Amino acid sequence: MISKTDGTAALLQRVSAEGQKLPLEERRNFLKHGLLLAGGVITGGALSANARAAAGNLPPNVPAWTRSLGPGVLTEPYGKPSRFEKHIVRRNVPWLTADRIASISFTPLAELDGIITPSSLVFERYHAGIPDIDPEQHRLMIHGLVDRPIILTVDDLRRFPGTSMIRFLECPANGGMEWRGAQMDALQFTHGMLSCCEWSGVLLSTLLQEVGIRKDAAWILAEGADGSHMSRSVPLAKAMDDALIVYAQNGEPLRPEQGYPIRLINPGWEGNTCVKWLRRLEVGDQPWYHREETSKYTDLLADGRARKFSYEQECNSVVTYPCPEKPLTEKGRYEVRGLAWSGKGKIKRVDVSFDGGVNWRPARLKGLVLPKALTRFGLEWDWDGGPAMIQSRAVDETGYVQPTYTQLREARGTNSIYHKNAIHTWRLHENGKVTNVQIR
Ligand SMILES: Nc1nc2c(c(=O)[nH]1)N[C@H]1C(S)=C(S)[C@@H](COP(=O)(O)O)O[C@H]1N2
Ligand SMILES: [Mo]
């Protein structure tokens, strides 16, 4: 059994391991609570029926699982989560699309910690379902305004010098339902077209060096091998900067859902430009104006003109705890947590408001702070049991400040679907429940 002092040491260790400098007074409050839990409050009336039935497993008893041997190695040759975590899954919004072939599923952001999205939980977006590609039969063709057109196998690609980067990927339609006025009562649906993985592959610039681009080259068309032949025009500058042809995700081969065996990643740019199941790169001197950059993924402004090639995912953030899926249970001290990200670079600062944007408090950035990656923030807060309007507002290293809905609508009008990055509000009720509201 863990003694009170062991528990205290572990807590202190955790606080210092995260490099968090909490004022002494705040530390003491956390610790007091920890001691209370260890000291027996756990036997109080708040236990569920299930927990009461299992009381034989609670201190000071020796739990059942400690008195027997468990299944051995290779019980799951490819591992899977604990059976107690079955609720952590991707979900869709049935009314959003006519079928599940041209559709979307959402990342369960409320259930995740840190910044990496487990591959199995990365949101999916397909225009024609998932193609079942045999990597032996898959090819990447690079042609157009190049000196040496080439057809590469996946093994050929792996022979080039490779690199890895942790980058977020967000569909520009993320939050689109909110922008249009729908109030989705789950973080999974308000912000879940969002993921962050470690991507491994070859810089597109390395491949372009290999084929030699002609003087008038200015654009690259990327085309997928799925039934939709989804394609996007990418400016040469992005291709020469940080665009990556990836074959691996979070350390293992890409998942079929994410573009197996190879896909394009344009860090910080609309997920739509990150063409999956990549089969063709054509170098040209102008954009192609295909479907996904004309009738879709453009932003109709109030005056009838449309923003086009609005590639960058601008600075955004959301509180992930509390949220509708994770209500508060009792008043007292909590760490309010969230995610911030910017397609322009690193997150510089996040502020949190508990009164709908009247007063702001700076949050701490936690763990890795990487460019164009999800960034964790946290802030200690004493909930007095009253109602609150919880918001987060992120600033990136370029100085760009996440806008309010009012500011965003003033700039873009009310026709848009894509690129909603307005400050989000969670309404905390006195019973600890959290609902979705738009207030300014
Ligand atoms: N070939 C192909 N690439 C594609 C798509 C597609 O349907 N076909 N969907 C795009 C869209 S709209 C988005 S938001 C991202 C989603 O990536 P994910 O499914 O890995 O989350 O892939 C993009 N790449
Ligand atoms: Mo998308």
CSV table of C-alpha atoms and ligand atoms in Angstrom, one decimal:
chain,number,residue,atom,x,y,z
A,1,MET,CA,0.0,0.0,0.0
A,2,ILE,CA,1.2,3.5,-0.8
A,3,SER,CA,1.8,5.5,2.4
A,4,LYS,CA,0.8,9.1,2.8
A,5,THR,CA,4.4,10.2,2.6
A,6,ASP,CA,5.1,8.2,-0.6
A,7,GLY,CA,2.1,9.8,-2.2
A,8,THR,CA,3.3,13.3,-1.2
A,9,ALA,CA,6.7,12.6,-2.6
A,10,ALA,CA,5.3,11.4,-5.9
A,11,LEU,CA,3.2,14.5,-6.2
A,12,LEU,CA,6.1,16.8,-5.5
A,13,GLN,CA,8.2,14.9,-7.9
A,14,ARG,CA,5.5,15.3,-10.6
A,15,VAL,CA,5.2,19.0,-10.0
A,16,SER,CA,9.0,19.5,-10.3
A,17,ALA,CA,9.4,17.1,-13.2
A,18,GLU,CA,7.0,19.3,-15.3
A,19,GLY,CA,9.2,22.3,-14.4
A,20,GLN,CA,6.2,24.1,-13.0
A,21,LYS,CA,6.9,26.8,-10.6
A,22,LEU,CA,3.8,26.9,-8.5
A,23,PRO,CA,3.7,29.5,-5.6
A,24,LEU,CA,4.2,27.7,-2.3
A,25,GLU,CA,0.6,28.4,-1.2
A,26,GLU,CA,-0.8,26.7,-4.4
A,27,ARG,CA,1.4,23.6,-3.8
A,28,ARG,CA,0.1,23.3,-0.2
A,29,ASN,CA,-3.6,23.4,-1.4
A,30,PHE,CA,-2.9,20.5,-3.9
A,31,LEU,CA,-1.1,18.5,-1.2
A,32,LYS,CA,-3.8,19.0,1.4
A,33,HIS,CA,-6.3,17.5,-1.1
A,34,GLY,CA,-3.9,14.6,-1.8
A,35,LEU,CA,-3.6,13.8,1.9
A,36,LEU,CA,-7.4,13.9,2.3
A,37,LEU,CA,-7.9,11.3,-0.4
A,38,ALA,CA,-5.2,9.0,1.0
A,39,GLY,CA,-6.7,9.6,4.5
A,40,GLY,CA,-10.0,8.0,3.9
A,41,VAL,CA,-12.4,10.4,2.2
A,42,ILE,CA,-12.5,7.7,-0.5
A,43,THR,CA,-14.8,5.6,1.7
A,44,GLY,CA,-17.4,8.4,1.7
A,45,GLY,CA,-20.8,8.6,0.1
A,46,ALA,CA,-19.5,9.7,-3.3
A,47,LEU,CA,-18.7,6.2,-4.4
A,48,SER,CA,-20.6,4.6,-7.3
A,49,ALA,CA,-22.4,1.3,-6.7
A,50,ASN,CA,-19.8,-0.4,-8.8
A,51,ALA,CA,-17.0,1.0,-6.6
A,52,ARG,CA,-18.8,0.0,-3.4
A,53,ALA,CA,-19.2,-3.6,-4.7
A,54,ALA,CA,-15.4,-3.6,-5.4
A,55,ALA,CA,-14.5,-2.3,-2.0
A,56,GLY,CA,-12.6,-5.5,-1.3
A,57,ASN,CA,-10.0,-4.2,-3.7
A,58,LEU,CA,-9.5,-0.9,-1.9
A,59,PRO,CA,-6.9,-0.2,0.8
A,60,PRO,CA,-6.2,-1.7,3.3
A,61,ASN,CA,-7.2,-4.9,1.4
A,62,VAL,CA,-4.9,-6.6,-1.2
A,63,PRO,CA,-6.7,-6.2,-4.6
A,64,ALA,CA,-7.7,-9.4,-6.5
A,65,TRP,CA,-5.3,-8.7,-9.4
A,66,THR,CA,-2.4,-8.7,-7.0
A,67,ARG,CA,-3.2,-12.2,-5.9
A,68,SER,CA,-3.1,-14.0,-9.2
A,69,LEU,CA,-0.9,-14.3,-12.3
A,70,GLY,CA,-1.9,-12.3,-15.4
A,71,PRO,CA,-1.8,-13.4,-19.1
A,72,GLY,CA,1.7,-13.5,-20.5
A,73,VAL,CA,3.6,-11.9,-23.3
A,74,LEU,CA,2.1,-12.0,-26.8
A,75,THR,CA,-1.4,-12.0,-25.4
A,76,GLU,CA,-1.9,-9.1,-27.7
A,77,PRO,CA,0.9,-9.2,-30.4
A,78,TYR,CA,-0.3,-5.8,-31.5
A,79,GLY,CA,-1.3,-4.1,-28.3
A,80,LYS,CA,-4.6,-2.4,-27.5
A,81,PRO,CA,-5.9,-0.1,-24.7
A,82,SER,CA,-7.2,-1.3,-21.4
A,83,ARG,CA,-10.7,-2.8,-21.6
A,84,PHE,CA,-11.7,0.0,-19.1
A,85,GLU,CA,-11.1,2.7,-21.8
A,86,LYS,CA,-13.5,1.5,-24.5
A,87,HIS,CA,-15.2,4.9,-24.6
A,88,ILE,CA,-12.1,6.5,-26.1
A,89,VAL,CA,-13.0,6.2,-29.8
A,90,ARG,CA,-13.4,8.3,-32.9
A,91,ARG,CA,-17.0,9.4,-33.5
A,92,ASN,CA,-19.0,10.9,-36.3
A,93,VAL,CA,-22.0,13.2,-36.6
A,94,PRO,CA,-24.5,11.1,-38.4
A,95,TRP,CA,-26.5,14.0,-39.9
A,96,LEU,CA,-23.4,15.8,-41.2
A,97,THR,CA,-22.8,13.6,-44.3
A,98,ALA,CA,-25.0,11.4,-46.5
A,99,ASP,CA,-22.9,8.3,-46.0
A,100,ARG,CA,-19.7,7.2,-44.3
A,101,ILE,CA,-17.6,7.0,-47.5
A,102,ALA,CA,-17.4,10.8,-48.1
A,103,SER,CA,-17.4,11.7,-44.5
A,104,ILE,CA,-15.5,12.6,-41.4
A,105,SER,CA,-14.9,11.2,-37.9
A,106,PHE,CA,-13.6,13.2,-35.0
A,107,THR,CA,-10.6,12.9,-32.5
A,108,PRO,CA,-11.7,12.4,-28.9
A,109,LEU,CA,-9.7,15.4,-27.7
A,110,ALA,CA,-11.3,15.4,-24.2
A,111,GLU,CA,-9.7,12.0,-23.4
A,112,LEU,CA,-6.1,12.8,-24.5
A,113,ASP,CA,-3.1,14.1,-22.6
A,114,GLY,CA,0.1,15.6,-23.9
A,115,ILE,CA,0.4,16.6,-27.6
A,116,ILE,CA,0.6,13.3,-29.6
A,117,THR,CA,-2.6,11.9,-31.0
A,118,PRO,CA,-2.5,8.1,-30.9
A,119,SER,CA,-2.7,6.8,-34.5
A,120,SER,CA,-5.9,4.9,-33.8
A,121,LEU,CA,-7.7,8.0,-32.7
A,122,VAL,CA,-6.6,10.5,-35.4
A,123,PHE,CA,-9.7,12.0,-37.1
A,124,GLU,CA,-10.5,10.6,-40.5
A,125,ARG,CA,-11.6,12.5,-43.6
A,126,TYR,CA,-12.3,10.7,-46.8
A,127,HIS,CA,-13.8,11.8,-50.1
A,128,ALA,CA,-14.0,8.3,-51.5
A,129,GLY,CA,-13.4,5.9,-48.6
A,130,ILE,CA,-10.0,4.2,-47.8
A,131,PRO,CA,-8.3,2.6,-50.7
A,132,ASP,CA,-6.7,-0.8,-50.0
A,133,ILE,CA,-3.3,-0.1,-51.4
A,134,ASP,CA,-0.6,-2.9,-51.9
A,135,PRO,CA,2.6,-1.0,-51.3
A,136,GLU,CA,4.5,-3.2,-53.7
A,137,GLN,CA,2.1,-2.0,-56.5
A,138,HIS,CA,2.1,1.6,-55.5
A,139,ARG,CA,4.2,4.3,-57.3
A,140,LEU,CA,4.9,8.0,-56.9
A,141,MET,CA,5.3,9.8,-60.2
A,142,ILE,CA,7.1,13.1,-60.3
A,143,HIS,CA,6.8,14.9,-63.7
A,144,GLY,CA,6.0,18.2,-65.4
A,145,LEU,CA,8.5,21.0,-65.4
A,146,VAL,CA,11.4,18.8,-64.3
A,147,ASP,CA,14.6,17.7,-65.9
A,148,ARG,CA,14.4,14.1,-64.9
A,149,PRO,CA,10.8,12.8,-64.5
A,150,ILE,CA,10.8,9.8,-62.1
A,151,ILE,CA,8.6,7.0,-60.9
A,152,LEU,CA,9.4,5.9,-57.3
A,153,THR,CA,8.5,2.8,-55.3
A,154,VAL,CA,7.9,3.1,-51.5
A,155,ASP,CA,11.3,1.4,-51.0
A,156,ASP,CA,13.0,3.9,-53.3
A,157,LEU,CA,11.6,6.7,-51.1
A,158,ARG,CA,12.9,5.1,-48.0
A,159,ARG,CA,16.5,5.3,-49.5
A,160,PHE,CA,16.5,9.1,-49.5
A,161,PRO,CA,17.8,10.9,-46.4
A,162,GLY,CA,14.8,11.1,-44.1
A,163,THR,CA,13.6,13.3,-41.3
A,164,SER,CA,10.8,13.4,-38.6
A,165,MET,CA,8.7,16.2,-37.3
A,166,ILE,CA,5.8,16.5,-34.8
A,167,ARG,CA,3.2,18.6,-36.5
A,168,PHE,CA,-0.6,19.2,-36.1
A,169,LEU,CA,-3.0,18.4,-38.8
A,170,GLU,CA,-6.4,20.2,-38.9
A,171,CYS,CA,-9.2,20.2,-41.4
A,172,PRO,CA,-10.0,23.8,-42.1
A,173,ALA,CA,-13.7,22.8,-41.6
A,174,ASN,CA,-12.9,22.2,-37.9
A,175,GLY,CA,-15.4,24.3,-36.0
A,176,GLY,CA,-17.4,25.0,-39.2
A,177,MET,CA,-20.6,23.8,-37.6
A,178,GLU,CA,-20.1,26.3,-34.8
A,179,TRP,CA,-19.4,29.1,-37.2
A,180,ARG,CA,-22.7,28.3,-38.9
A,181,GLY,CA,-24.5,28.5,-35.5
A,182,ALA,CA,-24.8,24.8,-34.6
A,183,GLN,CA,-23.9,24.3,-31.0
A,184,MET,CA,-22.3,20.9,-30.7
A,185,ASP,CA,-22.3,19.8,-27.1
A,186,ALA,CA,-19.0,17.9,-27.2
A,187,LEU,CA,-15.4,19.0,-27.5
A,188,GLN,CA,-15.0,16.0,-29.9
A,189,PHE,CA,-17.3,17.7,-32.3
A,190,THR,CA,-16.4,21.4,-31.8
A,191,HIS,CA,-12.7,20.9,-32.3
A,192,GLY,CA,-12.0,17.2,-33.1
A,193,MET,CA,-10.9,17.6,-36.8
A,194,LEU,CA,-7.5,18.0,-35.2
A,195,SER,CA,-4.5,15.7,-34.6
A,196,CYS,CA,-0.8,15.9,-33.9
A,197,CYS,CA,1.6,13.1,-34.9
A,198,GLU,CA,5.2,12.5,-35.4
A,199,TRP,CA,5.6,12.2,-39.2
A,200,SER,CA,8.6,10.6,-40.8
A,201,GLY,CA,9.6,10.7,-44.4
A,202,VAL,CA,11.5,12.7,-47.0
A,203,LEU,CA,11.4,16.4,-47.5
A,204,LEU,CA,9.7,17.3,-50.8
A,205,SER,CA,12.6,19.6,-51.5
A,206,THR,CA,15.0,16.6,-51.4
A,207,LEU,CA,12.9,14.9,-54.1
A,208,LEU,CA,12.7,18.0,-56.2
A,209,GLN,CA,16.5,18.3,-56.1
A,210,GLU,CA,16.6,14.8,-57.4
A,211,VAL,CA,14.4,15.5,-60.4
A,212,GLY,CA,15.7,19.0,-61.0
A,213,ILE,CA,13.0,21.7,-61.4
A,214,ARG,CA,12.9,24.0,-64.4
A,215,LYS,CA,13.3,27.7,-64.3
A,216,ASP,CA,9.6,28.6,-64.7
A,217,ALA,CA,8.4,26.0,-62.1
A,218,ALA,CA,6.1,27.8,-59.5
A,219,TRP,CA,3.4,25.3,-58.4
A,220,ILE,CA,3.1,21.6,-57.7
A,221,LEU,CA,0.0,19.5,-58.0
A,222,ALA,CA,-0.4,16.7,-55.5
A,223,GLU,CA,-2.8,13.9,-56.4
A,224,GLY,CA,-4.2,11.0,-54.4
A,225,ALA,CA,-4.7,7.4,-55.5
A,226,ASP,CA,-8.1,7.1,-53.9
A,227,GLY,CA,-11.4,7.0,-55.9
A,228,SER,CA,-11.8,10.8,-55.5
A,229,HIS,CA,-8.3,11.5,-57.1
A,230,MET,CA,-8.2,14.3,-54.6
A,231,SER,CA,-5.7,16.9,-55.7
A,232,ARG,CA,-4.4,20.3,-54.5
A,233,SER,CA,-2.1,22.9,-56.0
A,234,VAL,CA,0.8,23.7,-53.7
A,235,PRO,CA,3.1,26.7,-54.2
A,236,LEU,CA,6.8,25.8,-54.9
A,237,ALA,CA,7.8,27.9,-51.9
A,238,LYS,CA,6.0,25.6,-49.5
A,239,ALA,CA,7.5,22.5,-51.3
A,240,MET,CA,11.0,24.0,-50.8
A,241,ASP,CA,10.3,25.0,-47.2
A,242,ASP,CA,8.9,22.2,-45.0
A,243,ALA,CA,6.6,20.0,-47.1
A,244,LEU,CA,7.2,16.3,-46.3
A,245,ILE,CA,6.4,13.1,-48.1
A,246,VAL,CA,5.7,10.7,-45.2
A,247,TYR,CA,5.7,6.9,-44.9
A,248,ALA,CA,5.5,6.7,-41.1
A,249,GLN,CA,3.3,8.1,-38.3
A,250,ASN,CA,4.1,7.9,-34.6
A,251,GLY,CA,7.0,5.5,-35.3
A,252,GLU,CA,5.2,2.9,-37.5
A,253,PRO,CA,4.0,2.7,-41.1
A,254,LEU,CA,1.2,5.2,-41.9
A,255,ARG,CA,-2.2,3.9,-41.1
A,256,PRO,CA,-4.5,3.2,-44.2
A,257,GLU,CA,-6.8,5.9,-42.8
A,258,GLN,CA,-4.0,8.4,-42.9
A,259,GLY,CA,-2.8,7.7,-46.5
A,260,TYR,CA,-0.9,4.4,-46.5
A,261,PRO,CA,1.6,3.8,-47.9
A,262,ILE,CA,2.6,7.5,-48.5
A,263,ARG,CA,1.1,11.0,-48.1
A,264,LEU,CA,2.0,14.6,-48.3
A,265,ILE,CA,2.2,16.7,-45.1
A,266,ASN,CA,2.2,20.5,-45.5
A,267,PRO,CA,2.9,21.5,-41.9
A,268,GLY,CA,0.6,24.2,-40.5
A,269,TRP,CA,-1.6,24.2,-43.6
A,270,GLU,CA,-5.2,23.1,-44.2
A,271,GLY,CA,-5.5,19.3,-43.8
A,272,ASN,CA,-7.1,19.2,-47.2
A,273,THR,CA,-3.7,20.0,-48.8
A,274,CYS,CA,-2.1,17.0,-47.1
A,275,VAL,CA,-2.9,14.6,-49.9
A,276,LYS,CA,-3.2,11.0,-48.8
A,277,TRP,CA,-2.4,7.9,-50.8
A,278,LEU,CA,-0.1,10.2,-52.8
A,279,ARG,CA,0.5,8.9,-56.4
A,280,ARG,CA,1.5,11.9,-58.4
A,281,LEU,CA,3.4,15.2,-58.1
A,282,GLU,CA,3.3,17.4,-61.2
A,283,VAL,CA,5.4,20.6,-61.4
A,284,GLY,CA,3.8,23.5,-63.2
A,285,ASP,CA,4.0,27.2,-63.6
A,286,GLN,CA,0.5,28.0,-62.3
A,287,PRO,CA,-2.2,26.5,-60.0
A,288,TRP,CA,-4.6,24.0,-61.4
A,289,TYR,CA,-7.8,25.3,-59.9
A,290,HIS,CA,-9.2,21.9,-59.2
A,291,ARG,CA,-12.4,21.2,-57.3
A,292,GLU,CA,-10.9,21.3,-53.8
A,293,GLU,CA,-9.5,24.9,-54.3
A,294,THR,CA,-12.5,26.5,-56.1
A,295,SER,CA,-15.9,25.2,-55.2
A,296,LYS,CA,-14.5,23.8,-51.9
A,297,TYR,CA,-11.9,25.2,-49.5
A,298,THR,CA,-12.4,28.8,-50.5
A,299,ASP,CA,-14.0,31.3,-48.2
A,300,LEU,CA,-16.9,33.4,-49.5
A,301,LEU,CA,-16.6,36.9,-48.0
A,302,ALA,CA,-19.5,39.4,-47.3
A,303,ASP,CA,-18.9,41.3,-50.5
A,304,GLY,CA,-19.3,38.2,-52.7
A,305,ARG,CA,-15.6,37.8,-53.4
A,306,ALA,CA,-13.9,34.6,-52.1
A,307,ARG,CA,-10.6,34.0,-50.4
A,308,LYS,CA,-8.8,31.3,-52.2
A,309,PHE,CA,-5.6,29.4,-51.4
A,310,SER,CA,-6.2,30.3,-47.7
A,311,TYR,CA,-3.7,27.6,-46.8
A,312,GLU,CA,-2.6,28.6,-43.3
A,313,GLN,CA,-4.4,27.3,-40.2
A,314,GLU,CA,-4.2,30.4,-38.0
A,315,CYS,CA,-3.6,30.5,-34.2
A,316,ASN,CA,-6.3,28.7,-32.3
A,317,SER,CA,-6.9,27.1,-28.8
A,318,VAL,CA,-9.5,25.4,-26.7
A,319,VAL,CA,-9.9,24.3,-23.1
A,320,THR,CA,-10.0,20.5,-23.0
A,321,TYR,CA,-10.7,20.3,-19.2
A,322,PRO,CA,-13.3,21.0,-18.1
A,323,CYS,CA,-15.5,20.5,-21.2
A,324,PRO,CA,-18.9,18.8,-21.9
A,325,GLU,CA,-17.3,15.3,-21.8
A,326,LYS,CA,-15.4,16.2,-18.6
A,327,PRO,CA,-17.5,18.1,-16.1
A,328,LEU,CA,-16.3,19.1,-12.7
A,329,THR,CA,-17.4,17.0,-9.8
A,330,GLU,CA,-17.0,19.2,-6.7
A,331,LYS,CA,-15.8,22.7,-5.9
A,332,GLY,CA,-12.1,23.1,-5.1
A,333,ARG,CA,-8.8,23.2,-6.9
A,334,TYR,CA,-8.3,22.0,-10.4
A,335,GLU,CA,-5.9,22.3,-13.2
A,336,VAL,CA,-7.7,23.8,-16.2
A,337,ARG,CA,-6.1,22.4,-19.3
A,338,GLY,CA,-6.2,22.9,-23.0
A,339,LEU,CA,-4.5,22.9,-26.4
A,340,ALA,CA,-3.2,25.7,-28.5
A,341,TRP,CA,-1.7,25.6,-32.0
A,342,SER,CA,-0.7,27.8,-34.9
A,343,GLY,CA,0.1,27.1,-38.5
A,344,LYS,CA,2.6,30.1,-38.5
A,345,GLY,CA,5.0,28.7,-35.9
A,346,LYS,CA,5.2,28.3,-32.1
A,347,ILE,CA,2.7,29.2,-29.5
A,348,LYS,CA,4.0,32.1,-27.4
A,349,ARG,CA,1.3,32.6,-24.8
A,350,VAL,CA,-2.1,31.4,-23.8
A,351,ASP,CA,-4.5,33.3,-21.5
A,352,VAL,CA,-7.5,31.9,-19.8
A,353,SER,CA,-10.7,33.7,-18.7
A,354,PHE,CA,-13.3,32.5,-16.3
A,355,ASP,CA,-15.7,35.4,-16.8
A,356,GLY,CA,-16.3,35.3,-20.6
A,357,GLY,CA,-13.3,37.4,-21.6
A,358,VAL,CA,-13.5,40.3,-19.1
A,359,ASN,CA,-10.4,39.2,-17.0
A,360,TRP,CA,-7.6,37.0,-18.3
A,361,ARG,CA,-4.9,35.0,-16.5
A,362,PRO,CA,-1.7,33.7,-18.1
A,363,ALA,CA,-1.6,29.9,-18.4
A,364,ARG,CA,1.6,27.9,-18.3
A,365,LEU,CA,2.8,26.2,-21.5
A,366,LYS,CA,3.6,22.6,-20.7
A,367,GLY,CA,6.0,20.0,-22.1
A,368,LEU,CA,7.2,20.4,-25.7
A,369,VAL,CA,6.5,23.8,-27.4
A,370,LEU,CA,7.2,23.0,-31.0
A,371,PRO,CA,6.4,25.0,-34.2
A,372,LYS,CA,3.1,24.0,-35.9
A,373,ALA,CA,2.4,21.4,-33.3
A,374,LEU,CA,-0.3,21.1,-30.6
A,375,THR,CA,0.9,22.8,-27.4
A,376,ARG,CA,-0.4,22.0,-24.0
A,377,PHE,CA,-1.3,24.7,-21.5
A,378,GLY,CA,-2.6,24.5,-17.9
A,379,LEU,CA,-3.7,26.8,-15.1
A,380,GLU,CA,-4.6,26.2,-11.5
A,381,TRP,CA,-8.0,27.3,-10.6
A,382,ASP,CA,-10.2,27.3,-7.4
A,383,TRP,CA,-13.7,26.6,-8.5
A,384,ASP,CA,-16.1,28.2,-5.9
A,385,GLY,CA,-19.0,26.2,-7.2
A,386,GLY,CA,-20.5,29.2,-9.1
A,387,PRO,CA,-21.2,29.5,-12.8
A,388,ALA,CA,-18.3,30.5,-15.1
A,389,MET,CA,-17.6,31.3,-18.8
A,390,ILE,CA,-14.3,29.6,-19.5
A,391,GLN,CA,-12.3,30.7,-22.5
A,392,SER,CA,-8.7,30.4,-23.8
A,393,ARG,CA,-7.0,32.9,-26.1
A,394,ALA,CA,-3.7,32.0,-27.8
A,395,VAL,CA,-0.9,34.2,-29.2
A,396,ASP,CA,1.7,32.8,-31.6
A,397,GLU,CA,5.3,33.8,-32.1
A,398,THR,CA,4.4,36.2,-34.9
A,399,GLY,CA,2.2,38.1,-32.4
A,400,TYR,CA,-1.1,37.0,-34.0
A,401,VAL,CA,-3.8,37.0,-31.4
A,402,GLN,CA,-6.7,34.5,-31.6
A,403,PRO,CA,-9.8,36.6,-32.5
A,404,THR,CA,-13.3,36.8,-30.9
A,405,TYR,CA,-16.3,35.6,-33.0
A,406,THR,CA,-17.2,39.3,-33.5
A,407,GLN,CA,-13.8,40.1,-34.8
A,408,LEU,CA,-13.8,37.1,-37.1
A,409,ARG,CA,-17.2,37.8,-38.5
A,410,GLU,CA,-16.3,41.5,-39.0
A,411,ALA,CA,-13.3,40.3,-41.1
A,412,ARG,CA,-14.9,37.4,-42.9
A,413,GLY,CA,-18.6,37.9,-42.9
A,414,THR,CA,-21.0,35.0,-42.1
A,415,ASN,CA,-20.8,32.8,-45.3
A,416,SER,CA,-17.6,31.0,-44.3
A,417,ILE,CA,-17.4,27.3,-43.4
A,418,TYR,CA,-13.6,27.1,-43.2
A,419,HIS,CA,-10.9,28.6,-40.9
A,420,LYS,CA,-13.0,29.2,-37.8
A,421,ASN,CA,-10.4,30.0,-35.1
A,422,ALA,CA,-12.5,32.2,-32.8
A,423,ILE,CA,-12.2,32.2,-29.0
A,424,HIS,CA,-14.4,29.3,-27.7
A,425,THR,CA,-16.6,29.6,-24.6
A,426,TRP,CA,-17.5,26.7,-22.3
A,427,ARG,CA,-20.3,27.6,-19.8
A,428,LEU,CA,-19.7,25.9,-16.5
A,429,HIS,CA,-22.9,25.4,-14.5
A,430,GLU,CA,-23.3,25.2,-10.7
A,431,ASN,CA,-23.8,21.4,-11.0
A,432,GLY,CA,-20.3,21.1,-12.6
A,433,LYS,CA,-21.8,20.4,-16.1
A,434,VAL,CA,-20.3,22.2,-19.1
A,435,THR,CA,-22.2,23.4,-22.2
A,436,ASN,CA,-21.2,25.2,-25.3
A,437,VAL,CA,-22.1,28.8,-25.8
A,438,GLN,CA,-21.2,31.7,-28.1
A,439,ILE,CA,-21.1,35.0,-26.3
A,440,ARG,CA,-18.9,37.5,-28.2
B,1,LIG,N1,-6.3,11.5,-51.4
B,1,LIG,C1,-7.0,12.1,-50.4
B,1,LIG,N2,-6.3,13.0,-49.6
B,1,LIG,C2,-6.9,13.6,-48.6
B,1,LIG,C3,-8.3,13.5,-48.5
B,1,LIG,C4,-9.0,12.6,-49.3
B,1,LIG,O1,-10.2,12.4,-49.2
B,1,LIG,N3,-8.3,12.0,-50.3
B,1,LIG,N4,-9.0,14.3,-47.5
B,1,LIG,C5,-8.3,15.5,-47.1
B,1,LIG,C6,-8.9,16.2,-46.1
B,1,LIG,S1,-10.2,17.2,-46.4
B,1,LIG,C7,-8.3,16.3,-44.8
B,1,LIG,S2,-8.9,17.3,-43.6
B,1,LIG,C8,-7.1,15.5,-44.5
B,1,LIG,C9,-7.5,14.6,-43.3
B,1,LIG,O2,-6.4,13.8,-42.9
B,1,LIG,P1,-6.6,12.5,-41.9
B,1,LIG,O3,-7.8,11.7,-42.5
B,1,LIG,O4,-5.3,11.8,-41.9
B,1,LIG,O5,-7.0,13.1,-40.6
B,1,LIG,O6,-6.7,14.6,-45.5
B,1,LIG,C10,-6.8,15.3,-46.8
B,1,LIG,N5,-6.2,14.4,-47.8
B,2,MO,MO,-10.6,18.6,-44.6
